[in-house]
Short mmCIF file of C-alpha atoms and ligand atoms in Angstrom, two decimals:
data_model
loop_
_atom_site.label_atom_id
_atom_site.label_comp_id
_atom_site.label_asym_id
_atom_site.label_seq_id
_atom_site.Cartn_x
_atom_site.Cartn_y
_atom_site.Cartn_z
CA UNK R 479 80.83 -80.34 59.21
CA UNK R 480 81.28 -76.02 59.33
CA UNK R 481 80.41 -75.45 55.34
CA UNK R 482 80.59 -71.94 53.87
CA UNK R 483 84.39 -71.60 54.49
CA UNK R 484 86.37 -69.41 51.95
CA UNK R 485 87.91 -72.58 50.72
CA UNK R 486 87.40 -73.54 47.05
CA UNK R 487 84.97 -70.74 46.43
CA UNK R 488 83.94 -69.31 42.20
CA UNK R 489 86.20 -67.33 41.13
CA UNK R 490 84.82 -63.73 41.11
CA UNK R 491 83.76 -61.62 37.99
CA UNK R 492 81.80 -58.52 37.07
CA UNK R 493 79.48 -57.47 34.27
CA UNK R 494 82.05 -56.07 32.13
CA UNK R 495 78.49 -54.84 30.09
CA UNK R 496 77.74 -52.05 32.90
CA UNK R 497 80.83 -51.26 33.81
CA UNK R 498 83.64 -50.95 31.21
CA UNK R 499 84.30 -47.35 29.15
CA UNK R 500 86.64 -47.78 26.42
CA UNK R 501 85.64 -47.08 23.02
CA UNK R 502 84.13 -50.10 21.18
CA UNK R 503 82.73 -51.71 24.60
CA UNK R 504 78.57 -51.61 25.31
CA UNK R 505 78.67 -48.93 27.87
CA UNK R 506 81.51 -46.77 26.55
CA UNK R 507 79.51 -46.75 23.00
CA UNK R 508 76.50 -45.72 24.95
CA UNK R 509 77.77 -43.12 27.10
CA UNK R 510 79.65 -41.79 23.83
CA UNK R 511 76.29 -40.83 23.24
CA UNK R 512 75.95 -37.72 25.32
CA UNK R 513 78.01 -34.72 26.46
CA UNK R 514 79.97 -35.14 29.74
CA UNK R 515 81.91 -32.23 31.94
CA UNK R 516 85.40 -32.63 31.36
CA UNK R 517 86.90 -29.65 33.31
CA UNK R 518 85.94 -26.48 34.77
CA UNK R 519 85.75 -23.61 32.64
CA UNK R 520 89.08 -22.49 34.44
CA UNK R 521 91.35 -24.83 34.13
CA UNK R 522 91.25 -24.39 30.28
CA UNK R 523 94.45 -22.17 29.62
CA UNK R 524 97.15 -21.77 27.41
CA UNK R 525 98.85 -24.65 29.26
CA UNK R 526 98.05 -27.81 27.52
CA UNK R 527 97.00 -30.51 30.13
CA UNK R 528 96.75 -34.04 30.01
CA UNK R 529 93.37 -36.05 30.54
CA UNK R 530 91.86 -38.90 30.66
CA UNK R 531 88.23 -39.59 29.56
CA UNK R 532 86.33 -42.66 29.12
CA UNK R 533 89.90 -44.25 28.33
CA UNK R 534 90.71 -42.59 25.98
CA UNK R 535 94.12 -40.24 26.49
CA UNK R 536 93.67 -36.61 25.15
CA UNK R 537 95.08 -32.90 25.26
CA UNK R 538 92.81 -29.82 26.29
CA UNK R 539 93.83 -26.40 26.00
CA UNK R 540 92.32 -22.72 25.55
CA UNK R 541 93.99 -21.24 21.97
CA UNK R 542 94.44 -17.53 22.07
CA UNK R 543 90.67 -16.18 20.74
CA UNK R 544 89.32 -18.10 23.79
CA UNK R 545 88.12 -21.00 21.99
CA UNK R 546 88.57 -24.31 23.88
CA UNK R 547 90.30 -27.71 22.18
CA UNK R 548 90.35 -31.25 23.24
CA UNK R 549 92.61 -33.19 20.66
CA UNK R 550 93.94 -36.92 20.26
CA UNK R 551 97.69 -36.29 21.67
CA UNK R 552 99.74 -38.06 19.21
CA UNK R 553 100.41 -35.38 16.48
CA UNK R 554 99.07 -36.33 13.35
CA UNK R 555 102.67 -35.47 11.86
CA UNK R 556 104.96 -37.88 13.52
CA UNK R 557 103.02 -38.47 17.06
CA UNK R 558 105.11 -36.10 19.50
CA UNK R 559 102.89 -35.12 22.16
CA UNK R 560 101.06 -32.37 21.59
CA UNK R 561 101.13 -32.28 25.57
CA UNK R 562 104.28 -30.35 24.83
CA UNK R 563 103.01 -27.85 22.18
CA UNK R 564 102.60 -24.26 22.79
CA UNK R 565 98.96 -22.28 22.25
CA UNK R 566 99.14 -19.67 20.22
CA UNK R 567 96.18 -17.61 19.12
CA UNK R 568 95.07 -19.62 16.38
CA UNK R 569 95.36 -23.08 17.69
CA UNK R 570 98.01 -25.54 19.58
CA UNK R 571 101.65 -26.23 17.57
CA UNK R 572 103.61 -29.25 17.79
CA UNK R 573 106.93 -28.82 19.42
CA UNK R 574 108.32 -30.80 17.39
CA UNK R 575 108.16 -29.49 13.53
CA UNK R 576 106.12 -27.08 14.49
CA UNK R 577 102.53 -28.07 12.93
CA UNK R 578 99.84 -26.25 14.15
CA UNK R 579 96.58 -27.36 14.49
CA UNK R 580 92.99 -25.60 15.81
CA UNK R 581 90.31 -26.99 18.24
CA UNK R 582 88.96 -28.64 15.25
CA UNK R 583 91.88 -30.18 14.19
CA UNK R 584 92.33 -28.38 11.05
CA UNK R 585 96.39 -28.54 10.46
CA UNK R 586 97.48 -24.30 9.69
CA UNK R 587 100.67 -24.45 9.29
CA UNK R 588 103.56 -26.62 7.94
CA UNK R 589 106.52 -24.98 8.41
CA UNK R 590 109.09 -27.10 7.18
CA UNK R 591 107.29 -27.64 4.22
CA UNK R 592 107.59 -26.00 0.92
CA UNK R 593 104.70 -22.91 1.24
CA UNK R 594 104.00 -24.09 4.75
CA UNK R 595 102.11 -27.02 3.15
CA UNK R 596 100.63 -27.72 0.11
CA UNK R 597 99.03 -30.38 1.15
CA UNK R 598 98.35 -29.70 5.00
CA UNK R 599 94.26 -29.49 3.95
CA UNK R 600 94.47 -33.34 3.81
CA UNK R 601 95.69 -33.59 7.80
CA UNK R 602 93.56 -33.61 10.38
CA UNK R 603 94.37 -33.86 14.00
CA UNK R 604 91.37 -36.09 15.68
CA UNK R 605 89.33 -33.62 17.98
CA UNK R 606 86.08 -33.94 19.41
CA UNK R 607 83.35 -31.14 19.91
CA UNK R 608 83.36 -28.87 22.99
CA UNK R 609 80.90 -26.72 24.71
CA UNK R 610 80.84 -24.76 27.73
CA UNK R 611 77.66 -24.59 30.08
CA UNK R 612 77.12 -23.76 33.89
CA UNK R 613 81.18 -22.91 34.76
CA UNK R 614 81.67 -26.68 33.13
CA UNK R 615 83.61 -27.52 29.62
CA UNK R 616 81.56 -30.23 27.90
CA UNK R 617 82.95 -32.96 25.13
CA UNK R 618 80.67 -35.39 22.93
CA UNK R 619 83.18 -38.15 21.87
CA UNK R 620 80.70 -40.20 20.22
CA UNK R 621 79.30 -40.43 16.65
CA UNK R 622 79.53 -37.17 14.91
CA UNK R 623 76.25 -37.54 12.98
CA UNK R 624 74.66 -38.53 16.30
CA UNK R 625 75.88 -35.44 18.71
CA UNK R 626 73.24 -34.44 20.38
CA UNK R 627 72.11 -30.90 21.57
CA UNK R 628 73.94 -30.33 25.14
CA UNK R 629 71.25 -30.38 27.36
CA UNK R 630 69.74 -27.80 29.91
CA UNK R 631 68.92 -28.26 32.99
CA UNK R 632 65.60 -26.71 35.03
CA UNK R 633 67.29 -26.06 38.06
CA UNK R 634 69.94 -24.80 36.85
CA UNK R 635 68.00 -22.17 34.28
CA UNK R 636 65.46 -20.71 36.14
CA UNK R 637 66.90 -18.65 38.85
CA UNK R 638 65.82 -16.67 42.07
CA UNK R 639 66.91 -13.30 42.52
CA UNK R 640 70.68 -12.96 43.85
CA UNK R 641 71.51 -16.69 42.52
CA UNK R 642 73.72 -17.61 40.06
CA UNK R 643 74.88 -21.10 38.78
CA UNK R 644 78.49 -22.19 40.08
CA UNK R 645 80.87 -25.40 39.39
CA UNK R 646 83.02 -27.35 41.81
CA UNK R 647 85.49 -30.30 40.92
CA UNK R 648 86.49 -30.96 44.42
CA UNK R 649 85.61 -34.82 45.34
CA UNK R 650 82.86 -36.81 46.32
CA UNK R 651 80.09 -35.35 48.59
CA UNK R 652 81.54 -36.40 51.75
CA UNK R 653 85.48 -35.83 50.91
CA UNK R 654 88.28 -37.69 49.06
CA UNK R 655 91.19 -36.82 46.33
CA UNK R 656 89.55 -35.61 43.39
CA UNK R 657 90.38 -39.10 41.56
CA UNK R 658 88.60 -41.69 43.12
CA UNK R 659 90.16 -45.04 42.45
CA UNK R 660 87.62 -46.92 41.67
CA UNK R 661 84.71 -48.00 39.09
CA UNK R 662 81.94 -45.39 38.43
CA UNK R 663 79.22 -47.67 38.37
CA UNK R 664 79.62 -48.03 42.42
CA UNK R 665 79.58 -44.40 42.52
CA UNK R 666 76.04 -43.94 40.77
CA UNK R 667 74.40 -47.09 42.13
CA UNK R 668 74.93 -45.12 45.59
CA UNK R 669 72.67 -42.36 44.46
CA UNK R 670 69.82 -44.95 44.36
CA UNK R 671 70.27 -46.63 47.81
CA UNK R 672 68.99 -44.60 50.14
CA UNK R 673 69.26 -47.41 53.14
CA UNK R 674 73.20 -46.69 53.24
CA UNK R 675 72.36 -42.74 54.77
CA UNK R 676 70.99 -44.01 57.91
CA UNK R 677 73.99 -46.24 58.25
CA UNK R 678 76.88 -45.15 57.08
CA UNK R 679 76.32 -41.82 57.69
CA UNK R 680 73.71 -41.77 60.56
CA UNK R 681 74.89 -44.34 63.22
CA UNK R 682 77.68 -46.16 61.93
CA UNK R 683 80.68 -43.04 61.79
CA UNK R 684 78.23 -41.03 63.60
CA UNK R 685 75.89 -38.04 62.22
CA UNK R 686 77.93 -37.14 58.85
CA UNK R 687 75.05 -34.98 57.97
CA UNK R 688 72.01 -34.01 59.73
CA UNK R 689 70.02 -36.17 62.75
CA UNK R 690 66.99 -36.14 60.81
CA UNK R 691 68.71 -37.90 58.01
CA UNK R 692 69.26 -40.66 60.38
CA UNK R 693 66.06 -41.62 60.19
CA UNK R 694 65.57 -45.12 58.23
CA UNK R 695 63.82 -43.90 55.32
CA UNK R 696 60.28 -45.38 53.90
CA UNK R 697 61.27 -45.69 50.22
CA UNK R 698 59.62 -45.79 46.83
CA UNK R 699 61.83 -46.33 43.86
CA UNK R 700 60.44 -45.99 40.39
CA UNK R 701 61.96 -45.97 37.08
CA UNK R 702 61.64 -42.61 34.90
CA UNK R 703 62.17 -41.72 31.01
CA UNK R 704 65.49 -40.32 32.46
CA UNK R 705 66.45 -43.30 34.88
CA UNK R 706 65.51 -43.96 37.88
CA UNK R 707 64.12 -41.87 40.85
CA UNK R 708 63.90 -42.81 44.57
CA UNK R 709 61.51 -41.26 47.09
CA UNK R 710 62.47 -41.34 51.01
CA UNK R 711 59.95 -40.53 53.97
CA UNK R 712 61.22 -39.96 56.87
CA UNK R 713 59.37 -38.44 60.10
CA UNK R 714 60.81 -34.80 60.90
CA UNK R 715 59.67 -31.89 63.64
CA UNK R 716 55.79 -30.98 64.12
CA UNK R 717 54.67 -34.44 63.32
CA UNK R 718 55.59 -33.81 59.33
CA UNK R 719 57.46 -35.77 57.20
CA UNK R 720 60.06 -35.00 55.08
CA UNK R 721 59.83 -36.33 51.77
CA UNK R 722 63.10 -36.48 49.66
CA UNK R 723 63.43 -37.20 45.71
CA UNK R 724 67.02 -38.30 44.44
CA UNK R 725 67.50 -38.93 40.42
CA UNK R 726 69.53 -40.41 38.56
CA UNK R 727 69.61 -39.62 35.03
CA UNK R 728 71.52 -40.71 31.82
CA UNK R 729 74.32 -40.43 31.23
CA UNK R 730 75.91 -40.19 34.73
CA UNK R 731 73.74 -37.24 36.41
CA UNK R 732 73.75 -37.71 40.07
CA UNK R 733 70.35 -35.51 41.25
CA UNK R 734 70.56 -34.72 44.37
CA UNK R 735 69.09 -32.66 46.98
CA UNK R 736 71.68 -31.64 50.16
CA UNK R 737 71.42 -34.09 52.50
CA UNK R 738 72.57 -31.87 55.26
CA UNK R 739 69.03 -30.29 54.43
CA UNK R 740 69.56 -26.52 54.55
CA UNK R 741 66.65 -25.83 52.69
CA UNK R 742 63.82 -26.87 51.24
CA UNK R 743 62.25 -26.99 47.98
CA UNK R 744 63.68 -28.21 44.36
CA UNK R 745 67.02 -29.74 43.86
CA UNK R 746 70.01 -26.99 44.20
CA UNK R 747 72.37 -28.71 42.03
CA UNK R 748 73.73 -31.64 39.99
CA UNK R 749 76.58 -33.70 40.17
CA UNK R 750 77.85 -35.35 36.47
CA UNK R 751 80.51 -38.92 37.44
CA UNK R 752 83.14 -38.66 34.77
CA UNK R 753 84.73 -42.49 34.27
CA UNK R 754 88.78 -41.29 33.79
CA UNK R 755 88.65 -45.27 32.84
CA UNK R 756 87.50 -48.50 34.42
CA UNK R 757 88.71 -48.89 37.48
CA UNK R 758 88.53 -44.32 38.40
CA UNK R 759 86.18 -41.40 38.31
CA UNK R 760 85.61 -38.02 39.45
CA UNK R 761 82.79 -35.96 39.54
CA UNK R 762 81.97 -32.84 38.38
CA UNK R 763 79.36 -30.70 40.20
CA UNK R 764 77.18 -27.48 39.33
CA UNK R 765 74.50 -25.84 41.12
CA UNK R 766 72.42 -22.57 42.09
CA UNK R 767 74.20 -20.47 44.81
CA UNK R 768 73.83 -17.15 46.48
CA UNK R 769 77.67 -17.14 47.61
CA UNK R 770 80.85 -17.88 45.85
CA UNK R 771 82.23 -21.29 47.01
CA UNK R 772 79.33 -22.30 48.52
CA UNK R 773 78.98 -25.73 46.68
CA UNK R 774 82.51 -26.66 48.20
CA UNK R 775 81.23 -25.85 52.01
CA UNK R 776 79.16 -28.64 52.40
CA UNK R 777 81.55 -31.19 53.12
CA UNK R 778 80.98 -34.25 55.32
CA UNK R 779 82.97 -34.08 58.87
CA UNK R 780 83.91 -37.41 60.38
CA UNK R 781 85.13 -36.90 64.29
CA UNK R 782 85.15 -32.77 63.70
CA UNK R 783 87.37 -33.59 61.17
CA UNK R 784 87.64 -33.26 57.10
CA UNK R 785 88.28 -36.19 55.18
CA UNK R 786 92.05 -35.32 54.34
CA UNK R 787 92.40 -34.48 57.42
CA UNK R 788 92.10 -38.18 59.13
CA UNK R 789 94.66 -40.73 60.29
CA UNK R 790 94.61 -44.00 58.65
CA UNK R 791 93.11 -45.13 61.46
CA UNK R 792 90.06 -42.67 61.37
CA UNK R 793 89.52 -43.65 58.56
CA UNK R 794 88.83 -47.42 59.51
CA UNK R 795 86.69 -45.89 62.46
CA UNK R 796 84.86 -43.02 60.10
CA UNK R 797 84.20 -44.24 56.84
CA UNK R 798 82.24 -42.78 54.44
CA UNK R 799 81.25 -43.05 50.69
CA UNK R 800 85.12 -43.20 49.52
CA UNK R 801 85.91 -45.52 52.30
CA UNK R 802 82.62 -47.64 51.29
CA UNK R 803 82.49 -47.55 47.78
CA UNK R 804 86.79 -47.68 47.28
CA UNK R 805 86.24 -50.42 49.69
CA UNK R 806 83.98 -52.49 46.86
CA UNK R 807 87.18 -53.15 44.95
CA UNK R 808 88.86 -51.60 41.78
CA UNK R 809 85.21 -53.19 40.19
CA UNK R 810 82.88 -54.79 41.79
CA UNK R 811 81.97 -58.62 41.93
CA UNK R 812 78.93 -58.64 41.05
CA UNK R 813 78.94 -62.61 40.99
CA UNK R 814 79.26 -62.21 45.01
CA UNK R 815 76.62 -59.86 45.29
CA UNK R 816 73.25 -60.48 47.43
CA UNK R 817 70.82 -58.29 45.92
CA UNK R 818 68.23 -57.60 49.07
CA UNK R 819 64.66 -55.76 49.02
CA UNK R 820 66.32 -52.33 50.05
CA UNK R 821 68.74 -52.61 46.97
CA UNK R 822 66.22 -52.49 44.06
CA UNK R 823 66.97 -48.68 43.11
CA UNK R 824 70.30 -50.56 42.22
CA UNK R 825 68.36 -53.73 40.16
CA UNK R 826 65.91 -50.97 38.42
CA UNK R 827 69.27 -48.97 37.72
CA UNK R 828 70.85 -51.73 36.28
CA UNK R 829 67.80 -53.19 34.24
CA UNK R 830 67.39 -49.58 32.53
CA UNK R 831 71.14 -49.42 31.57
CA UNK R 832 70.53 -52.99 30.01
CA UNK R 833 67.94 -51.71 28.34
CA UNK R 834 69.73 -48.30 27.15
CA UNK R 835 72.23 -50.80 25.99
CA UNK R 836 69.97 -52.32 23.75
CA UNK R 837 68.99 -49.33 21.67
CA UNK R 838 71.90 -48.46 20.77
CA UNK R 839 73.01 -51.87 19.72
CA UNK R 840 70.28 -51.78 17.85
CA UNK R 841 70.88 -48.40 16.15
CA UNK R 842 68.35 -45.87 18.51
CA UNK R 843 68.91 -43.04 20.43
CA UNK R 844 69.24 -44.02 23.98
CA UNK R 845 67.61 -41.72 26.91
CA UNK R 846 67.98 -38.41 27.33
CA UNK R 847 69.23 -37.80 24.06
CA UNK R 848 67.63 -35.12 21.98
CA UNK R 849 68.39 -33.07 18.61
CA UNK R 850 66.62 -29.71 19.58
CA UNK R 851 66.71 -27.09 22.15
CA UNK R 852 63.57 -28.06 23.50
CA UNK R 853 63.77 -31.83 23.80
CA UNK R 854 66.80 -30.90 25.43
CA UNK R 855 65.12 -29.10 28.64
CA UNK R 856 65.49 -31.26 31.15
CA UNK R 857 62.80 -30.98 34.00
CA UNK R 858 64.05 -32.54 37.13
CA UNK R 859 61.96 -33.94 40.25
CA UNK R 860 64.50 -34.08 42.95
CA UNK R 861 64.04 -32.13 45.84
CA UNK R 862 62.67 -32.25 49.39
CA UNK R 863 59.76 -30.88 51.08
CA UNK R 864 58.21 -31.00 54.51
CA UNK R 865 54.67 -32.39 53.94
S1 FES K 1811 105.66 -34.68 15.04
FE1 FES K 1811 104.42 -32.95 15.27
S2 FES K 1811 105.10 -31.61 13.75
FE2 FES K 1811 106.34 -33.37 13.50
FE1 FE2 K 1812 76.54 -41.74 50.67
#
């Protein structure tokens, strides 16, 4: 008898632990424990716009003394949208009665009330904290007695001369609409499984970045205070090898060094995945440059061709990381996974979420997290070197 059909098989599930964001769920309590990149710098005008962030629906805007706000949308008057209110120099004002309220929330102005307001002290929009680092807008929407200190990065502080630090929102490394529609997780599992380069992007859609990435690796994985960190050999020209560190560190950092291998030396830039909700993402990058726009040139060419630019068809012929990790489902099953030796950056990934999980169910400070300026330098080890 053929067994193993598709007949009468579990129903599927995932760990809704690792993978869900809203507030009040394990992992959207723990990564409301650090700041994440919520826009460029740029796209903070007088215009409010409309985001989503960890579930959660909110306004951002730019008020007129350059200050940036990120508010609850629902006006704390009679919840008109504040979506529709218009920035003015001290703050964003409801279209509707025309409350006005600044990036803290405070409410200003009543103006159909006797005085503009006796009692306006006692409103309060809900806001959450912003700060702006490396071209990027951050927001903490955790705990306000547990905000951290936004946190600097080593290789994106200390600077050669003629470099400067730019951001990019584009997509994914190798292409894709800016919202990917899928879970995070599968996103920043991929950082720590290095046996998917050779494959998907050395033989399987062809080179997508350079023939000595094609290479199947030699790999060391290793957990770190930060997360986890995975180490690839690979043999390169002159007998050498090229020896290649990839991080990933809490709460979503994606360390990695270009994998088209322009240069050596330490990692040129990080790359933040920002969970919209559960089942999207997009990802934020910054990193050292020499030229303007050059974070956006290295993008991944399947048949000569940019992602956008491919047939439905190409796409089935040239996939890459969207078409792979899109391809997982809206969330994984993790009840139909198959864990093999090559995936255990993804087990050791897991196991130190689980365990990040933990402390702050138990009332600690998760990873990463740190109240000073100097517990929150961040010294990185990614990078790649010819040995
Ligand atoms: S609903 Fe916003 S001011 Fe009335
Ligand atoms: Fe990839």
């Amino acid at each position: 008898m053929d067994t193993g059909t598709a007949y009468g098989r579990p129903a599927p599930a995932y760990r809704k632990e690792l993978t869900e964001v809203s507030a009040g769920s394990p992992m959207g309590e723990l990564l409301r424990r650090y700041w994440h990149p919520i826009g460029l710098v740029s796209t903070f005008t007088s215009k409010p716009l409309q985001l989503r962030i960890l579930g959660e629906e909110l306004v951002a805007f730019r008020d007129g003394q350059g200050k940036p706000g990120l508010v609850y949308p629902r006006c704390a008057h009679r919840g008109a949208s504040l979506y529709y209110g218009r920035v003015e120099e001290r703050g964003i004002r409801c279209c509707y009665h025309g409350w006005l309220y600044d990036v803290q929330g405070h409410c200003l102005e009543q103006p159909c009330e006797e005085g503009g307001g006796a009692r306006r002290d006692n409103v309060r929009q809900p806001w959450y904290p912003l700060e702006e680092r490396y071209g990027l807008v951050f927001a903490y929407l955790g705990p306000p007695q547990r905000k951290p200190v936004l946190p600097r990065y080593d290789c994106l502080e200390e600077l050669a001369p003629g470099e400067f630090v730019e951001a990019d929102d584009s997509s994914i490394g190798s292409g894709g609409p800016q919202l990917v529609p899928c879970n995070w997780l599968q996103h920043w599992e991929n950082v720590v499984d290095p046996f998917h380069v050779p494959i998907l992007h050395g033989s399987f859609s062809g080179a997508q970045f350079v023939a000595q990435m094609a290479a199947m690796p030699k790999v060391k994985f290793e957990t770190t205070p930060r997360g986890v960190k995975v180490e690839s050999l690979r043999p390169a020209e002159g007998g050498k090898t090229h020896r290649r560190v990839t991080e990933v560190v809490m709460p979503t950092l994606r360390v990695v060094p270009n994998p088209r291998v322009a240069k050596y030396g330490r990692v040129e830039s990080i790359g933040w995945v920002l969970p919209i909700d559960d089942t999207s993402f997009r990802i934020y990058v910054a990193g050292r440059v020499t030229e303007k726009g050059e974070l956006g040139k290295f993008r991944s060419r399947m048949a000569g061709k940019l992602w956008h630019e491919l047939t439905p068809e190409e796409h089935q012929r040239h996939p890459g990381d969207y078409e792979a990790q899109t391809g997982q489902g809206a969330i994984t099953f993790h009840s139909e996974e198959r864990l093999a030796t090559s995936d255990k950056g993804i087990a050791l990934l897991r196991r130190f979420l689980e365990q990040q999980l933990k402390i702050v169910a138990d009332g600690g400070d998760p990873a990463c997290v740190a109240y000073t300026q100097e517990s929150a330098y961040v010294r990185l080890e990614a990078g790649q070197e010819l040995q």
